[in-house]
Protein backbone atom coordinates (compact mmCIF):
# COMPACT_ATOMS: atom_id res chain seq x y z
CA MET A 1 22.25 -17.17 -15.66
CA LYS A 2 22.62 -20.54 -17.33
CA CYS A 3 24.65 -21.34 -20.32
CA GLY A 4 23.81 -20.63 -23.50
CA GLU A 5 21.02 -17.89 -22.31
CA ALA A 6 21.58 -14.33 -24.24
CA ILE A 7 23.13 -11.72 -22.23
CA GLU A 8 21.25 -8.63 -22.30
CA ILE A 9 23.62 -5.59 -23.55
CA PHE A 10 23.34 -2.52 -21.62
CA GLY A 11 22.16 0.53 -23.66
CA GLU A 12 20.09 -2.02 -25.73
CA LYS A 13 16.35 -1.09 -26.70
CA GLU A 14 13.78 -3.08 -27.53
CA ASP A 15 11.80 -1.98 -30.33
CA ASN A 16 8.56 -2.41 -28.25
CA ASP A 17 10.20 -0.14 -26.14
CA VAL A 18 10.53 2.62 -28.67
CA LYS A 19 6.94 2.86 -29.80
CA GLY A 20 3.84 1.23 -28.02
CA GLU A 21 2.24 2.37 -24.84
CA GLU A 22 3.09 5.30 -23.08
CA LEU A 23 1.24 8.23 -20.97
CA ILE A 24 0.99 12.05 -21.79
CA ILE A 25 2.78 13.87 -19.20
CA THR A 26 1.40 17.04 -20.12
CA SER A 27 0.33 18.90 -23.68
CA ILE A 28 1.17 22.93 -24.27
CA ILE A 29 -0.57 24.99 -26.97
CA VAL A 30 2.46 27.00 -28.40
CA SER A 31 3.08 29.27 -31.34
CA GLN A 32 5.90 29.04 -33.54
CA THR A 33 8.13 31.67 -34.34
CA GLY A 34 8.88 32.63 -38.01
CA LYS A 35 5.84 31.92 -38.83
CA ARG A 36 3.81 34.98 -39.60
CA LEU A 37 0.50 34.57 -38.21
CA ALA A 38 1.13 31.15 -37.36
CA ASP A 39 -2.02 28.95 -35.89
CA PRO A 40 -0.95 27.51 -32.67
CA LYS A 41 0.54 24.02 -32.17
CA THR A 42 0.44 21.68 -29.69
CA LEU A 43 3.16 19.91 -27.87
CA TYR A 44 2.64 16.71 -26.33
CA PHE A 45 5.19 15.45 -23.95
CA THR A 46 5.07 11.90 -23.22
CA THR A 47 6.99 9.33 -21.18
CA ASN A 48 9.72 9.06 -23.81
CA HIS A 49 8.58 11.22 -26.50
CA ILE A 50 7.71 15.03 -27.65
CA LEU A 51 4.74 14.91 -30.05
CA LYS A 52 4.47 17.52 -32.39
CA ASP A 53 0.78 18.57 -33.89
CA LYS A 54 2.09 20.38 -36.98
CA CYS A 55 -1.56 21.42 -37.91
CA SER A 56 -3.14 22.17 -34.33
CA ARG A 57 -5.98 20.29 -35.93
CA SER A 58 -5.35 16.77 -35.06
CA SER A 59 -6.09 16.89 -31.09
CA PHE A 60 -6.08 13.32 -29.95
CA SER A 61 -5.84 14.45 -26.32
CA GLY A 62 -8.81 16.72 -25.19
CA LYS A 63 -6.42 18.00 -22.13
CA ASN A 64 -4.47 20.88 -22.64
CA MET A 65 -2.37 22.79 -20.00
CA ASN A 66 -4.31 26.26 -19.21
CA MET A 67 -2.15 29.34 -18.81
CA LYS A 68 -4.74 30.11 -16.25
CA GLU A 69 -4.08 26.93 -14.23
CA LEU A 70 0.06 27.37 -14.94
CA VAL A 71 -0.34 30.74 -13.09
CA LYS A 72 -2.02 29.85 -10.38
CA HIS A 73 -0.01 26.72 -9.92
CA GLU A 74 -3.50 24.80 -9.74
CA CYS A 75 -2.71 22.64 -12.94
CA ASN A 76 -2.18 18.95 -12.60
CA VAL A 77 1.39 18.93 -14.63
CA GLU A 78 1.04 15.14 -15.12
CA LEU A 79 -2.15 14.17 -17.06
CA ASN A 80 -1.55 10.38 -17.15
CA ASP A 81 -3.41 9.99 -20.49
CA PRO A 82 -2.61 7.02 -21.86
CA ILE A 83 -1.87 6.53 -25.46
CA ASN A 84 -0.60 4.25 -28.06
CA ILE A 85 2.49 5.36 -30.30
CA ASN A 86 1.57 3.09 -33.28
CA GLU A 87 -2.13 4.34 -33.20
CA ILE A 88 -1.16 7.86 -33.46
CA GLN A 89 0.99 7.61 -36.03
CA GLU A 90 -1.11 5.64 -38.17
CA LYS A 91 -4.10 7.98 -37.50
CA TYR A 92 -2.60 11.21 -37.47
CA PRO A 93 0.55 11.16 -39.90
CA GLU A 94 1.02 15.04 -39.35
CA ILE A 95 2.24 14.35 -35.80
CA GLU A 96 6.01 14.45 -35.55
CA ILE A 97 7.33 12.25 -33.07
CA ILE A 98 10.69 13.36 -31.18
CA SER A 99 12.14 10.82 -28.95
CA TYR A 100 14.02 12.47 -26.06
CA ASP A 101 17.46 10.42 -26.97
CA GLU A 102 17.21 12.66 -30.40
CA ILE A 103 17.36 16.09 -28.61
CA GLU A 104 20.34 17.91 -28.34
CA LYS A 105 19.63 20.75 -26.58
CA ALA A 106 16.04 22.28 -25.22
CA GLU A 107 16.63 26.12 -24.10
CA LEU A 108 14.26 27.87 -22.39
CA SER A 109 14.48 31.67 -22.60
CA ASN A 110 13.12 34.68 -23.01
CA ASN A 111 13.46 38.63 -24.67
CA PHE A 112 11.41 41.35 -24.09
CA TRP A 113 7.92 40.38 -24.66
CA ASN A 114 8.28 36.61 -24.86
CA THR A 115 9.26 33.19 -23.09
CA PHE A 116 10.48 30.70 -25.77
CA LEU A 117 11.33 27.33 -25.82
CA GLU A 118 14.23 25.86 -28.61
CA ILE A 119 14.32 22.35 -29.26
CA THR A 120 17.25 21.47 -31.30
CA THR A 121 17.33 17.61 -32.48
CA THR A 122 19.96 15.65 -34.76
CA THR A 123 17.63 17.09 -37.64
CA SER A 124 16.13 20.42 -36.79
CA THR A 125 15.53 23.36 -34.63
CA SER A 126 12.16 24.07 -33.76
CA LYS A 127 11.46 27.50 -31.62
CA TYR A 128 8.19 28.21 -29.97
CA VAL A 129 6.46 31.34 -28.03
CA LEU A 130 5.18 29.82 -24.84
CA ALA A 131 3.46 33.10 -23.25
CA GLY A 132 4.62 36.47 -22.30
CA LYS A 133 8.15 37.18 -20.68
CA LYS A 134 6.81 37.19 -17.22
CA PHE A 135 5.45 33.61 -17.37
CA LYS A 136 9.43 32.51 -17.60
CA LYS A 137 9.62 31.00 -14.06
CA ASN A 138 6.43 29.00 -14.16
CA TYR A 139 7.31 27.16 -17.44
CA LEU A 140 10.74 26.74 -15.95
CA GLU A 141 9.26 25.05 -12.57
CA LEU A 142 7.34 22.79 -15.42
CA PHE A 143 10.23 22.01 -17.39
CA GLU A 144 12.27 21.40 -14.71
CA ARG A 145 9.71 18.72 -13.64
CA ILE A 146 8.90 17.38 -17.02
CA LEU A 147 12.53 17.63 -19.33
CA GLU A 148 15.23 18.07 -17.04
CA PRO A 149 14.70 14.36 -15.63
CA LYS A 150 14.60 13.12 -19.47
CA ILE A 151 17.27 15.08 -20.90
CA GLY A 152 19.61 16.14 -18.20
CA ASP A 153 21.86 18.92 -18.68
CA ARG A 154 20.62 19.30 -22.28
CA PHE A 155 17.96 21.35 -20.93
CA GLN A 156 19.51 25.01 -20.14
CA VAL A 157 18.42 28.07 -19.14
CA LYS A 158 19.35 31.28 -20.86
């Protein structure tokens, strides 16, 4: 290091790290709880963000995880579909973008019938129906590969 060079401060992010080129790891079609006859929504898990498609009609990636593939363990979890967050925000304003840093808690749970994923951020809490109760193990394996490395112990199983 030479005299006069800027020192990189640990934990500081550059603006282009927050928004820009990323890969979609996987996308899951869900239903939001608390909404009567709610349209299915799509959650896109990228390298640095979760993208919540609020209206379910703005699919920018044609690849969604099929329940049949998940059950048979044939699903390719890593879609590696390249996207640009800036372009998506401009083209699809209804897409909500959540950074993994904003997530306070992500909880996988189930009741007598269904398996749920509840995501609590600094500003809101959303609970999604993933599938029937019997698929909890499949989703647990999936989220252990996707969410746990990104958010650590903030991913909980109930």
